[in-house]
Tab-separated table of C-alpha atoms in Angstrom:
chain	number	residue	atom	x	y	z
A	78	MET	CA	13.853	49.294	0.464
A	79	ASN	CA	14.061	52.968	-0.513
A	80	VAL	CA	17.502	53.126	1.133
A	81	LEU	CA	19.032	51.092	-1.702
A	82	LYS	CA	19.842	52.764	-5.012
A	83	PRO	CA	18.702	50.708	-8.044
A	84	LEU	CA	21.365	48.909	-10.066
A	85	ASN	CA	21.214	49.960	-13.731
A	86	ILE	CA	22.970	47.023	-15.374
A	87	ASN	CA	21.657	43.740	-16.669
A	88	PRO	CA	24.383	41.130	-16.139
A	89	LYS	CA	24.604	38.282	-18.621
A	90	THR	CA	24.574	35.880	-15.666
A	91	SER	CA	20.984	36.970	-15.047
A	92	ASP	CA	19.867	36.173	-18.612
A	93	GLU	CA	17.010	33.675	-18.636
A	94	THR	CA	18.614	31.950	-21.621
A	95	GLN	CA	21.501	30.849	-19.417
A	96	PRO	CA	21.363	27.131	-18.511
A	97	LEU	CA	20.483	26.084	-14.984
A	98	THR	CA	23.589	25.819	-12.819
A	99	SER	CA	24.262	23.070	-10.289
A	100	PHE	CA	23.200	25.489	-7.510
A	101	THR	CA	19.869	26.204	-9.155
A	102	MET	CA	19.177	22.577	-10.099
A	103	GLY	CA	19.917	21.380	-6.580
A	104	LYS	CA	17.761	23.962	-4.816
A	105	LEU	CA	14.860	23.611	-7.251
A	106	TRP	CA	14.980	19.829	-6.889
A	107	ALA	CA	15.035	19.969	-3.074
A	108	THR	CA	12.216	22.541	-3.022
A	109	TYR	CA	10.112	20.393	-5.326
A	110	MET	CA	10.632	17.209	-3.293
A	111	GLY	CA	9.835	18.889	0.026
A	112	ASN	CA	6.704	20.610	-1.218
A	113	SER	CA	5.386	17.564	-3.095
A	114	MET	CA	5.612	15.755	0.238
A	115	SER	CA	3.853	18.615	2.058
A	116	ILE	CA	0.958	18.514	-0.409
A	117	GLN	CA	0.147	14.938	0.602
A	118	ILE	CA	0.640	15.493	4.350
A	119	LEU	CA	-1.442	18.678	4.499
A	120	SER	CA	-4.178	17.224	2.284
A	121	TYR	CA	-4.676	14.507	4.904
A	122	PHE	CA	-4.555	16.952	7.830
A	123	LEU	CA	-7.341	18.948	6.190
A	124	GLN	CA	-9.606	15.885	6.282
A	125	HIS	CA	-9.535	16.037	10.079
A	126	CYS	CA	-9.553	19.668	11.167
A	127	GLU	CA	-12.410	21.265	13.075
A	128	ASP	CA	-10.845	24.582	14.175
A	129	GLU	CA	-11.486	27.261	11.533
A	130	ASP	CA	-8.308	29.234	12.268
A	131	ILE	CA	-6.183	26.113	11.980
A	132	ARG	CA	-7.998	25.064	8.808
A	133	PHE	CA	-7.160	28.501	7.396
A	134	LEU	CA	-3.459	27.859	8.072
A	135	LEU	CA	-3.571	24.378	6.540
A	136	GLU	CA	-5.263	25.733	3.412
A	137	ASN	CA	-2.636	28.474	3.104
A	138	GLY	CA	0.176	25.981	3.586
A	139	LEU	CA	-1.281	23.635	0.978
A	140	ALA	CA	-1.774	26.515	-1.463
A	141	LEU	CA	1.854	27.592	-1.083
A	142	SER	CA	3.185	24.060	-1.623
A	143	LYS	CA	1.056	23.632	-4.758
A	144	ASP	CA	2.119	27.045	-6.057
A	145	PHE	CA	5.838	26.366	-5.518
A	146	THR	CA	5.721	22.923	-7.162
A	147	GLN	CA	3.722	24.188	-10.150
A	148	ARG	CA	6.193	27.014	-10.730
A	149	ILE	CA	9.117	24.592	-10.558
A	150	GLU	CA	7.398	22.188	-12.956
A	151	GLY	CA	7.114	25.089	-15.425
A	152	VAL	CA	10.841	25.786	-15.134
A	153	PHE	CA	11.733	22.112	-15.514
A	154	LYS	CA	9.573	21.771	-18.639
A	155	ASN	CA	11.155	24.850	-20.220
A	156	GLU	CA	14.633	23.499	-19.442
A	157	SER	CA	13.853	19.909	-20.574
A	158	PHE	CA	14.657	18.826	-17.029
A	159	PRO	CA	12.991	15.559	-15.872
A	160	ILE	CA	10.317	16.299	-13.273
A	161	PRO	CA	10.986	14.275	-10.091
A	162	ILE	CA	8.459	11.659	-9.036
A	163	GLY	CA	8.396	13.096	-5.522
A	164	PHE	CA	5.221	12.082	-3.704
A	165	THR	CA	1.768	11.450	-5.094
A	166	LYS	CA	-1.764	10.533	-4.028
A	167	ASP	CA	-0.522	6.941	-3.765
A	168	ASP	CA	1.399	8.000	-0.638
A	169	VAL	CA	-1.651	9.124	1.333
A	170	ASN	CA	-5.017	7.657	2.307
A	171	LEU	CA	-7.349	10.613	2.799
A	172	GLY	CA	-9.996	8.325	4.253
A	173	ALA	CA	-7.840	7.152	7.164
A	174	PRO	CA	-8.950	8.085	10.709
A	175	ARG	CA	-7.536	11.107	12.547
A	176	LEU	CA	-3.954	10.617	13.770
A	177	TYR	CA	-3.249	14.026	15.356
A	178	ALA	CA	-5.249	16.692	17.205
A	179	ASP	CA	-5.853	20.049	15.516
A	180	GLU	CA	-3.326	21.823	17.724
A	181	PHE	CA	-0.491	19.664	16.433
A	182	TYR	CA	-1.079	20.912	12.886
A	183	VAL	CA	-0.032	24.439	13.891
A	184	HIS	CA	3.212	23.242	15.502
A	185	TYR	CA	3.897	21.074	12.465
A	186	LEU	CA	3.324	23.967	10.062
A	187	LYS	CA	5.784	26.114	12.004
A	188	TYR	CA	8.447	23.416	11.861
A	189	ALA	CA	7.882	22.834	8.135
A	190	ALA	CA	7.885	26.555	7.357
A	191	LYS	CA	11.161	27.070	9.235
A	192	ALA	CA	12.702	24.187	7.286
A	193	GLY	CA	11.512	25.716	4.020
A	194	MET	CA	12.875	29.141	4.884
A	195	SER	CA	16.308	27.705	5.631
A	196	LEU	CA	16.296	26.138	2.145
A	197	TYR	CA	15.133	29.270	0.333
A	198	ALA	CA	17.390	31.661	2.262
A	199	VAL	CA	20.505	29.684	1.342
A	200	ALA	CA	19.451	29.661	-2.328
A	201	VAL	CA	19.059	33.459	-2.650
A	202	PRO	CA	22.773	34.434	-2.456
A	203	LEU	CA	23.934	31.398	-4.449
A	204	VAL	CA	21.578	31.448	-7.447
A	205	MET	CA	22.778	33.928	-10.097
A	206	ARG	CA	20.108	33.747	-12.798
A	207	GLU	CA	17.752	36.594	-11.995
A	208	ASP	CA	14.454	34.798	-12.622
A	209	MET	CA	15.543	31.894	-10.423
A	210	ARG	CA	16.782	34.192	-7.686
A	211	GLU	CA	13.457	36.030	-7.792
A	212	PHE	CA	11.663	32.699	-7.416
A	213	PHE	CA	13.508	31.856	-4.197
A	214	ILE	CA	12.999	35.394	-2.889
A	215	TYR	CA	9.286	34.909	-3.607
A	216	CYS	CA	9.280	31.570	-1.742
A	217	ASN	CA	11.076	33.168	1.187
A	218	GLN	CA	8.724	36.153	1.360
A	219	CYS	CA	5.588	33.986	1.167
A	220	THR	CA	6.890	31.665	3.861
A	221	THR	CA	7.850	34.606	6.091
A	222	ILE	CA	4.301	35.965	5.909
A	223	PHE	CA	2.930	32.472	6.514
A	224	LEU	CA	5.123	32.028	9.588
A	225	GLY	CA	3.720	35.278	10.953
A	226	GLN	CA	0.204	33.868	10.598
A	227	ILE	CA	1.256	30.628	12.300
A	228	ASN	CA	2.842	32.447	15.244
A	229	SER	CA	-0.242	34.632	15.625
A	230	VAL	CA	-2.477	31.543	15.919
A	231	LEU	CA	-0.045	29.839	18.300
A	232	MET	CA	0.020	32.856	20.609
A	233	ASN	CA	-3.688	33.703	20.302
A	234	LYS	CA	-4.732	30.168	21.222
A	235	LYS	CA	-2.025	29.916	23.914
A	236	PHE	CA	-0.508	26.846	22.265
A	237	ILE	CA	3.006	28.083	23.150
A	238	ALA	CA	4.525	29.929	26.075
A	239	GLN	CA	5.819	33.482	25.849
A	240	PRO	CA	9.539	33.619	24.951
A	241	PRO	CA	11.802	33.822	28.032
A	242	ILE	CA	12.433	37.223	29.584
A	243	ILE	CA	15.929	38.185	30.778
A	244	PRO	CA	17.128	41.466	32.354
A	245	THR	CA	17.923	44.421	30.105
A	246	PRO	CA	21.691	45.162	30.385
A	247	ASP	CA	22.461	48.248	32.458
A	248	GLY	CA	25.679	48.887	30.527
A	249	ILE	CA	28.314	47.366	28.232
A	250	ASP	CA	29.742	44.195	29.744
A	251	LYS	CA	32.986	43.030	28.134
A	252	ILE	CA	34.160	39.429	28.438
A	253	ASP	CA	37.478	39.466	30.310
A	254	LYS	CA	37.745	35.943	31.763
A	255	GLN	CA	38.302	32.559	30.124
A	256	SER	CA	35.727	31.188	32.546
A	257	TYR	CA	33.120	32.620	30.138
A	258	LEU	CA	33.587	29.397	28.138
A	259	LYS	CA	33.229	26.996	31.072
A	260	GLY	CA	30.158	24.861	31.517
A	261	PHE	CA	31.050	21.690	33.384
A	262	MET	CA	32.532	22.888	36.690
A	263	GLY	CA	33.915	25.907	38.466
A	264	ASP	CA	32.697	29.429	37.755
A	265	ILE	CA	29.841	28.782	35.310
A	266	ARG	CA	28.150	31.906	33.977
A	267	PRO	CA	24.413	32.235	33.235
A	268	LEU	CA	23.170	31.483	29.733
A	269	GLN	CA	23.420	34.397	27.311
A	270	ALA	CA	20.573	35.425	25.007
A	271	LEU	CA	21.796	33.638	21.866
A	272	GLU	CA	22.284	30.385	23.753
A	273	ILE	CA	18.780	30.654	25.205
A	274	ILE	CA	17.112	31.256	21.846
A	275	HIS	CA	18.867	28.314	20.190
A	276	LEU	CA	18.144	25.964	23.092
A	277	TRP	CA	14.502	27.067	22.903
A	278	ASP	CA	14.378	26.651	19.107
A	279	ASN	CA	15.955	23.197	19.239
A	280	ILE	CA	13.512	22.114	21.958
A	281	GLU	CA	10.585	23.492	19.946
A	282	ASN	CA	11.741	21.657	16.822
A	283	ASN	CA	12.367	18.423	18.685
A	284	VAL	CA	9.034	18.253	20.525
A	285	THR	CA	7.284	18.704	17.165
A	286	SER	CA	9.526	16.157	15.471
A	287	MET	CA	9.014	13.639	18.290
A	288	THR	CA	5.224	14.034	18.184
A	289	LEU	CA	5.135	13.462	14.424
A	290	LEU	CA	7.409	10.461	14.880
A	291	SER	CA	5.204	9.048	17.668
A	292	GLY	CA	2.289	8.963	15.236
A	293	PHE	CA	4.420	7.471	12.472
A	294	HIS	CA	5.737	4.788	14.841
A	295	GLN	CA	2.146	3.731	15.631
A	296	ILE	CA	1.149	3.230	12.019
A	297	VAL	CA	4.278	2.217	10.075
A	298	GLN	CA	4.046	-1.286	8.579
A	299	ASP	CA	7.675	-2.229	7.874
A	300	GLN	CA	9.337	-3.587	11.030
A	301	LYS	CA	12.812	-2.346	10.101
A	302	ILE	CA	11.474	1.186	9.665
A	303	LYS	CA	9.483	0.829	12.887
A	304	ALA	CA	12.686	-0.039	14.762
A	305	LEU	CA	14.437	2.993	13.258
A	306	PHE	CA	11.535	5.223	14.324
A	307	LYS	CA	11.736	3.824	17.882
A	308	ARG	CA	15.439	4.659	17.907
A	309	GLY	CA	14.649	8.176	16.741
A	310	LEU	CA	12.074	8.585	19.520
A	311	ASP	CA	14.496	7.452	22.230
A	312	MET	CA	17.289	9.623	20.866
A	313	THR	CA	15.096	12.717	20.629
A	314	ASP	CA	13.607	12.219	24.095
A	315	LYS	CA	17.061	11.936	25.668
A	316	SER	CA	18.287	15.090	23.922
A	317	LEU	CA	15.139	17.006	24.867
A	318	LYS	CA	15.580	16.248	28.567
A	319	GLN	CA	19.166	17.506	28.434
A	320	TYR	CA	18.286	20.743	26.613
A	321	LYS	CA	15.323	21.424	28.870
A	322	GLU	CA	17.491	20.910	31.955
A	323	LYS	CA	19.900	23.638	30.802
A	324	LEU	CA	17.031	26.130	30.794
A	325	HIS	CA	15.272	24.855	33.909
A	326	ILE	CA	18.430	25.084	36.049
A	327	GLU	CA	18.241	28.833	35.493
A	328	HIS	CA	14.464	28.937	36.056
A	329	ILE	CA	13.729	29.520	32.364
A	330	GLN	CA	10.648	27.771	30.986
A	331	SER	CA	10.851	25.690	27.826
A	332	PRO	CA	8.381	24.534	25.140
A	333	ALA	CA	6.085	21.773	26.409
A	334	TYR	CA	5.864	18.217	25.120
A	335	LEU	CA	3.142	17.568	22.534
A	336	ASN	CA	2.823	13.768	22.648
A	337	HIS	CA	-0.707	14.052	24.021
A	338	LEU	CA	-1.750	15.392	20.599
A	339	VAL	CA	-1.328	11.937	19.005
A	340	THR	CA	-4.484	9.796	18.866
A	341	THR	CA	-4.542	6.022	19.437
A	342	SER	CA	-5.232	5.219	15.769
A	343	THR	CA	-3.080	2.496	14.191
A	344	TYR	CA	-4.604	2.809	10.710
A	345	PRO	CA	-1.937	4.279	8.374
A	346	PRO	CA	-2.861	7.419	6.410
A	347	PHE	CA	0.653	7.602	4.927
A	348	SER	CA	2.838	5.190	2.972
A	349	ASP	CA	5.992	3.866	4.644
A	350	LYS	CA	7.929	5.594	1.866
A	351	ILE	CA	6.698	9.110	2.628
A	352	MET	CA	7.041	8.620	6.395
A	353	LEU	CA	10.619	7.371	6.165
A	354	PHE	CA	11.639	10.096	3.720
A	355	HIS	CA	9.961	12.719	5.900
A	356	LYS	CA	11.794	11.656	9.062
A	357	VAL	CA	15.160	11.333	7.307
A	358	ASP	CA	14.627	14.804	5.844
A	359	MET	CA	13.476	16.197	9.209
A	360	PHE	CA	16.504	14.808	11.042
A	361	ALA	CA	18.814	16.042	8.274
A	362	MET	CA	17.372	19.556	8.695
A	363	LYS	CA	18.254	19.354	12.392
A	364	ILE	CA	21.924	19.104	11.412
A	365	ARG	CA	21.763	22.629	9.975
A	366	SER	CA	19.899	23.877	13.047
A	367	PHE	CA	22.450	22.438	15.466
A	368	GLY	CA	25.277	23.789	13.307
A	369	ASN	CA	23.774	27.276	13.610
A	370	SER	CA	23.449	26.745	17.364
A	371	LEU	CA	27.089	25.729	17.717
A	372	ALA	CA	28.155	28.911	15.918
A	373	VAL	CA	26.712	31.181	18.638
A	374	THR	CA	27.213	28.999	21.735
A	375	ALA	CA	30.232	29.692	23.934
A	376	ARG	CA	29.586	27.378	26.900
A	377	ARG	CA	31.420	24.085	26.439
A	378	ASP	CA	28.763	21.958	28.140
A	379	ILE	CA	26.149	23.028	25.590
A	380	ASP	CA	28.628	22.644	22.724
A	381	PHE	CA	29.220	19.074	23.895
A	382	LEU	CA	25.481	18.306	23.868
A	383	TYR	CA	25.075	19.658	20.336
A	384	ILE	CA	28.098	17.767	18.990
A	385	ARG	CA	26.916	14.488	20.513
A	386	THR	CA	23.430	15.056	19.089
A	387	LEU	CA	24.896	15.770	15.649
A	388	MET	CA	26.785	12.472	15.713
A	389	ASN	CA	23.635	10.530	16.641
A	390	ILE	CA	21.551	12.313	14.016
A	391	GLY	CA	24.175	11.599	11.358
A	392	LEU	CA	24.000	7.868	12.123
A	393	PHE	CA	20.177	7.919	12.109
A	394	VAL	CA	20.046	9.713	8.737
A	395	ASP	CA	22.631	7.346	7.258
A	396	ASP	CA	20.639	4.265	8.338
A	397	GLY	CA	17.403	5.812	7.062
A	398	ILE	CA	18.942	6.559	3.670
A	399	ASN	CA	20.207	2.980	3.430
A	400	ILE	CA	16.653	1.682	3.932
A	401	LEU	CA	15.314	4.120	1.321
A	402	ILE	CA	17.951	2.859	-1.131
A	403	ASP	CA	17.230	-0.802	-0.350
A	404	LYS	CA	13.516	-0.199	-0.971
A	405	GLY	CA	14.160	1.668	-4.251
A	406	TRP	CA	12.442	4.761	-2.838
A	407	LEU	CA	15.262	7.314	-3.065
A	408	GLU	CA	15.524	9.619	-6.067
A	409	SER	CA	18.941	11.085	-6.806
A	410	PRO	CA	19.430	14.862	-6.935
A	411	PRO	CA	21.056	16.209	-10.128
A	412	LYS	CA	24.741	15.237	-10.196
A	413	ALA	CA	27.987	16.134	-11.986
A	414	TYR	CA	29.413	14.190	-14.938
A	415	ASP	CA	31.022	10.882	-14.030
A	416	ARG	CA	34.620	11.477	-15.201
A	417	ILE	CA	36.140	8.616	-13.212
C-alpha cells in the first residue's frame, strides 16, 4: 500500500450526507438478504458439528454474517430505508436432526464465501460514497481472510486435492494458428492454465451445490419445489460429468463428488422458502461464474458447454422465481420510479 500516494481531496460524492444511490441500495440490499439467509443456515450447522476446526470456521462465518447485517441495518435506519424481512428464526428448526456431515460445512463455507466476494468486489468500484465504499472493502477484506482459513482447513484435513500441476513454459509461445480455437475435431490443443482453473472452479462449485441440493431434495415439503430440485440435480450432474471429462481426457484430476456427505434424514431443518431462495440464488451466482469462464476460454468445445449450461440455469432460475412469486416469498429489490 505504501506504493500509492495519498489523495488529498475530499470529493462531495464521498460526503456521508449524500443520499444512497441505486448502486449502493442494490448492493446493500443483496448483501443483507444473502447474509440474513446465512445466519439461519450456519446456526443450524453449528447444532451438529463435532470437529473443533470446522466449528471454528462456522462460528467465524456466522459472526461475519451477523456483523454485516447489523452494519447494514444501521445504515438503513439512518437513511429511513425499510429493512428487508430477509430470513428469520421461523425459517430454521435448530432441533432438527443432522442433515450433512461436518466435512460438507467446509465446502459449503467456501462456496458461500466466494459468492459473497463476487458481490462485494463488484460493489467497490461502483459505490461512490466513501463510507459505503469502505463498508464493501471491509466485507471483501474480512471474507478474503476467512477464505484463507477455509482453504487451510480443507488442505490440512485433505478434504480437497492439490490443484493440478502443468509444465512450466520453457519460453514464450505465441499463438500463430487458428486451430488454437478448435475443440471438436482436428488438431485440438491441450487445455491452457486459465481454462483448467475455471473448469476446476466450476466443478468445485457444482459438487458443493449438488450436495446441498441433494439434502434439500430429501426434506422439501412442497411437491412443485421438490420437482424443481430434482431437475436441478439432474442438470448439475450432467454438466459435472462433461466438465470432469474435459480434465480427465488430459489426465488432470478434478474435485470429487460430495454426495456421501448427506445423511438419510428426511426431517426438514429449513423452511421451503429459504431452501428455494437459496437454490435460486446459488444457481443465479453460477451465471456470473460461467460468464467469467467464457471470457478466458478459447476452445470452442468448452465454450459450447458453458453456453448450454447458462441457458439451462437461466430457465431453472426463472422457474424458481415464478414459484417464489406465486408463494408470496419474494421481496423486491429497490427500484426506479414508475414513469410509465
